[in-house]
Tab-separated table of C-alpha atoms in Angstrom:
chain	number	residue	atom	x	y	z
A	1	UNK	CA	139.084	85.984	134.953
A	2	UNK	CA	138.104	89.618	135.441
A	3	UNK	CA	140.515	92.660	134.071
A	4	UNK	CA	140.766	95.948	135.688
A	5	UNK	CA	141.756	99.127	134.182
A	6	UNK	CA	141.805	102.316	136.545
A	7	UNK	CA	142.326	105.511	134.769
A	8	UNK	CA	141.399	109.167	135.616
A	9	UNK	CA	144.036	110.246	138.000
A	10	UNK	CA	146.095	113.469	137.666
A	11	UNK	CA	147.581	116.483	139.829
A	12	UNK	CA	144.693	118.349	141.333
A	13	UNK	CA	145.139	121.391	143.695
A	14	UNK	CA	144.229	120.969	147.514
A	15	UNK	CA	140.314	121.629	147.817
A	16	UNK	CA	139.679	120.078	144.184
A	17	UNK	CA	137.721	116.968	143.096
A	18	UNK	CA	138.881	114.128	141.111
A	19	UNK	CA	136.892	111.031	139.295
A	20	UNK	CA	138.568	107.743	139.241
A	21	UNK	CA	137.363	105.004	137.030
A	22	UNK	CA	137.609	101.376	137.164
A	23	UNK	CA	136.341	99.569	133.828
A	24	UNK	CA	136.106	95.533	134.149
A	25	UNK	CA	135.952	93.472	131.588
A	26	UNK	CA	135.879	89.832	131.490
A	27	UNK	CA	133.814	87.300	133.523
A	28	UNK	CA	132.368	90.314	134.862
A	29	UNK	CA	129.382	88.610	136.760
A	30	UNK	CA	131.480	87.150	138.972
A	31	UNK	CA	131.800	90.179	140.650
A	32	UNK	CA	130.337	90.457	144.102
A	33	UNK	CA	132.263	93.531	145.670
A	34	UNK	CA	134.233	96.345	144.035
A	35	UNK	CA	137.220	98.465	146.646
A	36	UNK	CA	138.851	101.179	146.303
A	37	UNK	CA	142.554	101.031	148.052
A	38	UNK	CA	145.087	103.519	148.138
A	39	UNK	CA	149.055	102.841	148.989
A	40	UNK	CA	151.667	105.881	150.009
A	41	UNK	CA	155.002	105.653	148.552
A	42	UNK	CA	156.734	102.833	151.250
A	43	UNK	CA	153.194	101.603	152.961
A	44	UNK	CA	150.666	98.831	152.283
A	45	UNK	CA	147.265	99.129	150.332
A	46	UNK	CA	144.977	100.688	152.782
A	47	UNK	CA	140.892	100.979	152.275
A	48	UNK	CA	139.197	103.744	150.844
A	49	UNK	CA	136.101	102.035	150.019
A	50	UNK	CA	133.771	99.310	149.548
A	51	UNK	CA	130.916	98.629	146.807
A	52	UNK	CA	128.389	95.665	147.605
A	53	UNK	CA	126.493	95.176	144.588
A	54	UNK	CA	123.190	94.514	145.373
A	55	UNK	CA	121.197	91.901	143.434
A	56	UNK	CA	118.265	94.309	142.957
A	57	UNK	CA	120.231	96.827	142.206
A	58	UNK	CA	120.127	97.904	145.265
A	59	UNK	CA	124.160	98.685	145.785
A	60	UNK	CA	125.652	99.360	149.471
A	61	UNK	CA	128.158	101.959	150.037
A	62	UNK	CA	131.037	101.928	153.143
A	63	UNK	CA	133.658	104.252	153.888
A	64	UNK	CA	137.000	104.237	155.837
A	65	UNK	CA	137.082	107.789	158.214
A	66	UNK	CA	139.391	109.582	156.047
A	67	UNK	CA	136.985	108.767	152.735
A	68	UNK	CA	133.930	109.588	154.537
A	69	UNK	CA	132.117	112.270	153.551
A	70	UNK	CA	134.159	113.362	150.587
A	71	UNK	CA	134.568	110.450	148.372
A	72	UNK	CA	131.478	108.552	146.868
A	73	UNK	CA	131.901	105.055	145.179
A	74	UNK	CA	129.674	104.516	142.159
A	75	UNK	CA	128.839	102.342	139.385
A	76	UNK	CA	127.403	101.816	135.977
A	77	UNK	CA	126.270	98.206	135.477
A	78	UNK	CA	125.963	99.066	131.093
A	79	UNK	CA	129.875	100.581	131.629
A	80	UNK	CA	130.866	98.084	133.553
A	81	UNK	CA	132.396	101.212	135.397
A	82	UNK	CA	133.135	101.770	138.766
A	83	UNK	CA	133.746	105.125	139.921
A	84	UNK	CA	135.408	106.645	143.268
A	85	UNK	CA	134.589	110.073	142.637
A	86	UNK	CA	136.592	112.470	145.324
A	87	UNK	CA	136.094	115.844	146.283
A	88	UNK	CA	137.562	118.386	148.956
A	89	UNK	CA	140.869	116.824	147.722
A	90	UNK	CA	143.850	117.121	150.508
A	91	UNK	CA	147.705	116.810	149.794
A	92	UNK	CA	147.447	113.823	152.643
A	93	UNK	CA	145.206	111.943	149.572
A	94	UNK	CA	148.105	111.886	147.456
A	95	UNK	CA	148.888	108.082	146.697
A	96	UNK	CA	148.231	105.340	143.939
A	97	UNK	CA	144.850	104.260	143.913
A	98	UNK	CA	143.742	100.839	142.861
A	99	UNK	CA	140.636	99.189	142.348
A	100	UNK	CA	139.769	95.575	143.571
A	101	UNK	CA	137.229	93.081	142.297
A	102	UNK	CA	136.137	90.461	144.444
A	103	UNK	CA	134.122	87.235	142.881
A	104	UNK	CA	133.743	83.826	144.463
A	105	UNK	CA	136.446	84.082	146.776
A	106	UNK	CA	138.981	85.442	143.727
A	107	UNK	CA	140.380	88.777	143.232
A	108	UNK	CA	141.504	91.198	140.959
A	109	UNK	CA	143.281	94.426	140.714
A	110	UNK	CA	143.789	96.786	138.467
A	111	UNK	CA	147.428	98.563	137.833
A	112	UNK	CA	146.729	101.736	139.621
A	113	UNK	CA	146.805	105.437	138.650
A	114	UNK	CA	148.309	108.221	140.499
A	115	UNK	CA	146.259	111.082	142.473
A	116	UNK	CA	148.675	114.459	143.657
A	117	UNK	CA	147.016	116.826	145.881
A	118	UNK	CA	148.981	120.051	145.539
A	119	UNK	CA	149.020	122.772	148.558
């Protein structure tokens, strides 16, 4: 079992950066790929972000459209952190943002933490 606990979201004015961070605890090397998702109030989870954790530490990075470019997804193997660190922050990026572990074929998410982009 892996745990997931986002935290670092807030109310940021339009043009600002946020850092969201995802701390895992648990059976933690069962971890293969960490996402970032986002969901608007009455719409599904949609993709921000993928981590690929590279077994050399060699990570891989991929981005949907609207995350490329301004939003970087990071980690700290000691932390057992994962970061999606946002800048150039729009009021269209205003949602709940969740982190996703996926290990062996399981997953996990965390409970989310809200981002508001003011205009």
């Amino acid at each position: 079992q892996v745990q997931l606990v986002e935290s670092g979201g807030g109310l940021v004015q339009a043009g600002g950066s946020l850092r969201l961070s995802c701390a895992a605890s648990g059976d933690t090397s069962r971890i293969e790929v960490m996402r970032w998702y986002r969901q608007f109030p009455g719409t599904r989870r949609e993709l921000v972000g993928t981590l690929r954790i590279g077994s050399s530490g060699g990570d891989t990075t991929n981005y949907e459209p609207s995350a490329e470019g301004r939003f970087t997804i990071s980690r700290d193997n000691v932390k057992k952190t994962t970061y999606l660190q946002m800048t150039s922050l729009k009021p269209e990026d205003t949602a709940v943002y969740y982190c996703y572990a996926d290990g062996y074929g399981d997953g996990y998410w965390g409970q989310g933490t809200q981002v508001t982009v003011s205009s």
